[in-house]
Amino acid sequence: MTSNAHASGRRAVKAVIPAAGLATRFLPATKAVPKELLPVVDRPVLQYIVEEAAAAGLTDVLLVTGRGKTSMVDHFDRRPDVEDRLEKKGDLERLAAVRRTSELADIYTVRQGEALGLGHAVGTAAAHVGDQPFAVLLGDEFVELDKPLLPAMIDLQARTGGIVLALGEVKPEETSRYGIASVEPSDLADDAVEVTGLVEKPAPDEAPSNLAVLGRYILPASIFEAIATTKPGSGGEIQLTDAMAQLLADGVPVHAIVYRGHRYDTGMPLGYLQTVVMLAAARDDLGEEFRSWLAEFVAGGAKG
Ligand code: G1P
């Protein structure tokens, strides 16, 4: 079957952000605060992700939420009381920053009643998404704004009609933290590969490569039927990787863009801290002062 047999020519215009997880790696911080709202300098992680989606034209954003996580939605709402105060103070810069969060995208929500896995979370989006291709952005990682990944993925998916993933090289000992792909060359786009196999969280000696599935996916609507028949897999959860592997076995074309930029992974305390430091150091407003403090701190043996 050629790739074009699946292509509908329709581009993904909706984004789904699974964000119902319990974030056990960040307890106790995440007892009452969703990990997606942990701040990176002055914006929550989730805002960087919605900004990445909006920059790629995905302004219809469905947040998959769970108990105790409704404050995520508030972040993208208007705050007339705060806006009035800033306007009266003449703090127009902050006023613009506050307003911007409510203007980025149209935010919709759906509840994932039980945390049964990433595949299950994506499955809750079926009614909102309908029969069109759509993007999935995991709620704890994002890429450099000036090296975007989504536009090339959306273009490629509109051509193949299949699944388009993003892959990044990881250390061989890290394969058990990711979905891992086996690939063959493809000339469909720059940095594109054809995916020939997918396995969720393999041990290093069972991994087919060190190319990890990053948290960006462009999926055809047929993924919902595959999810509905996917049995619990790695960790006893309904895995998105397993549903995608099912479509691959059914002949759906699966491609990936190998990402060469930096991926900020805020899902664990170390990656979160690295993200905060890197983005603070790059800021126009406080970067210079922060970098010089950081250099002194490190030169002094990095003791508080
Ligand atoms: C999920 C996916 C995995 C993917 C990873 C990317 O795992 O199941 O295939 O490689 O995200 O971050 P999780 O991090 O939810 O365990």
Short mmCIF file of N, CA and C in Angstrom, two decimals, residues 179-180 247 267 272:
data_model
loop_
_atom_site.label_atom_id
_atom_site.label_comp_id
_atom_site.label_asym_id
_atom_site.label_seq_id
_atom_site.Cartn_x
_atom_site.Cartn_y
_atom_site.Cartn_z
N GLY A 179 8.96 5.28 24.44
CA GLY A 179 8.63 4.45 23.29
C GLY A 179 9.83 4.50 22.36
N ILE A 180 10.22 3.36 21.80
CA ILE A 180 11.41 3.31 20.95
C ILE A 180 11.00 2.80 19.56
N LEU A 247 -1.94 0.08 14.33
CA LEU A 247 -2.21 0.71 13.03
C LEU A 247 -1.07 0.43 12.05
N GLY A 267 9.35 16.73 33.06
CA GLY A 267 8.60 15.67 33.74
C GLY A 267 9.26 15.12 34.99
N TYR A 272 13.42 19.43 34.94
CA TYR A 272 12.69 20.66 35.24
C TYR A 272 13.66 21.76 35.64
#
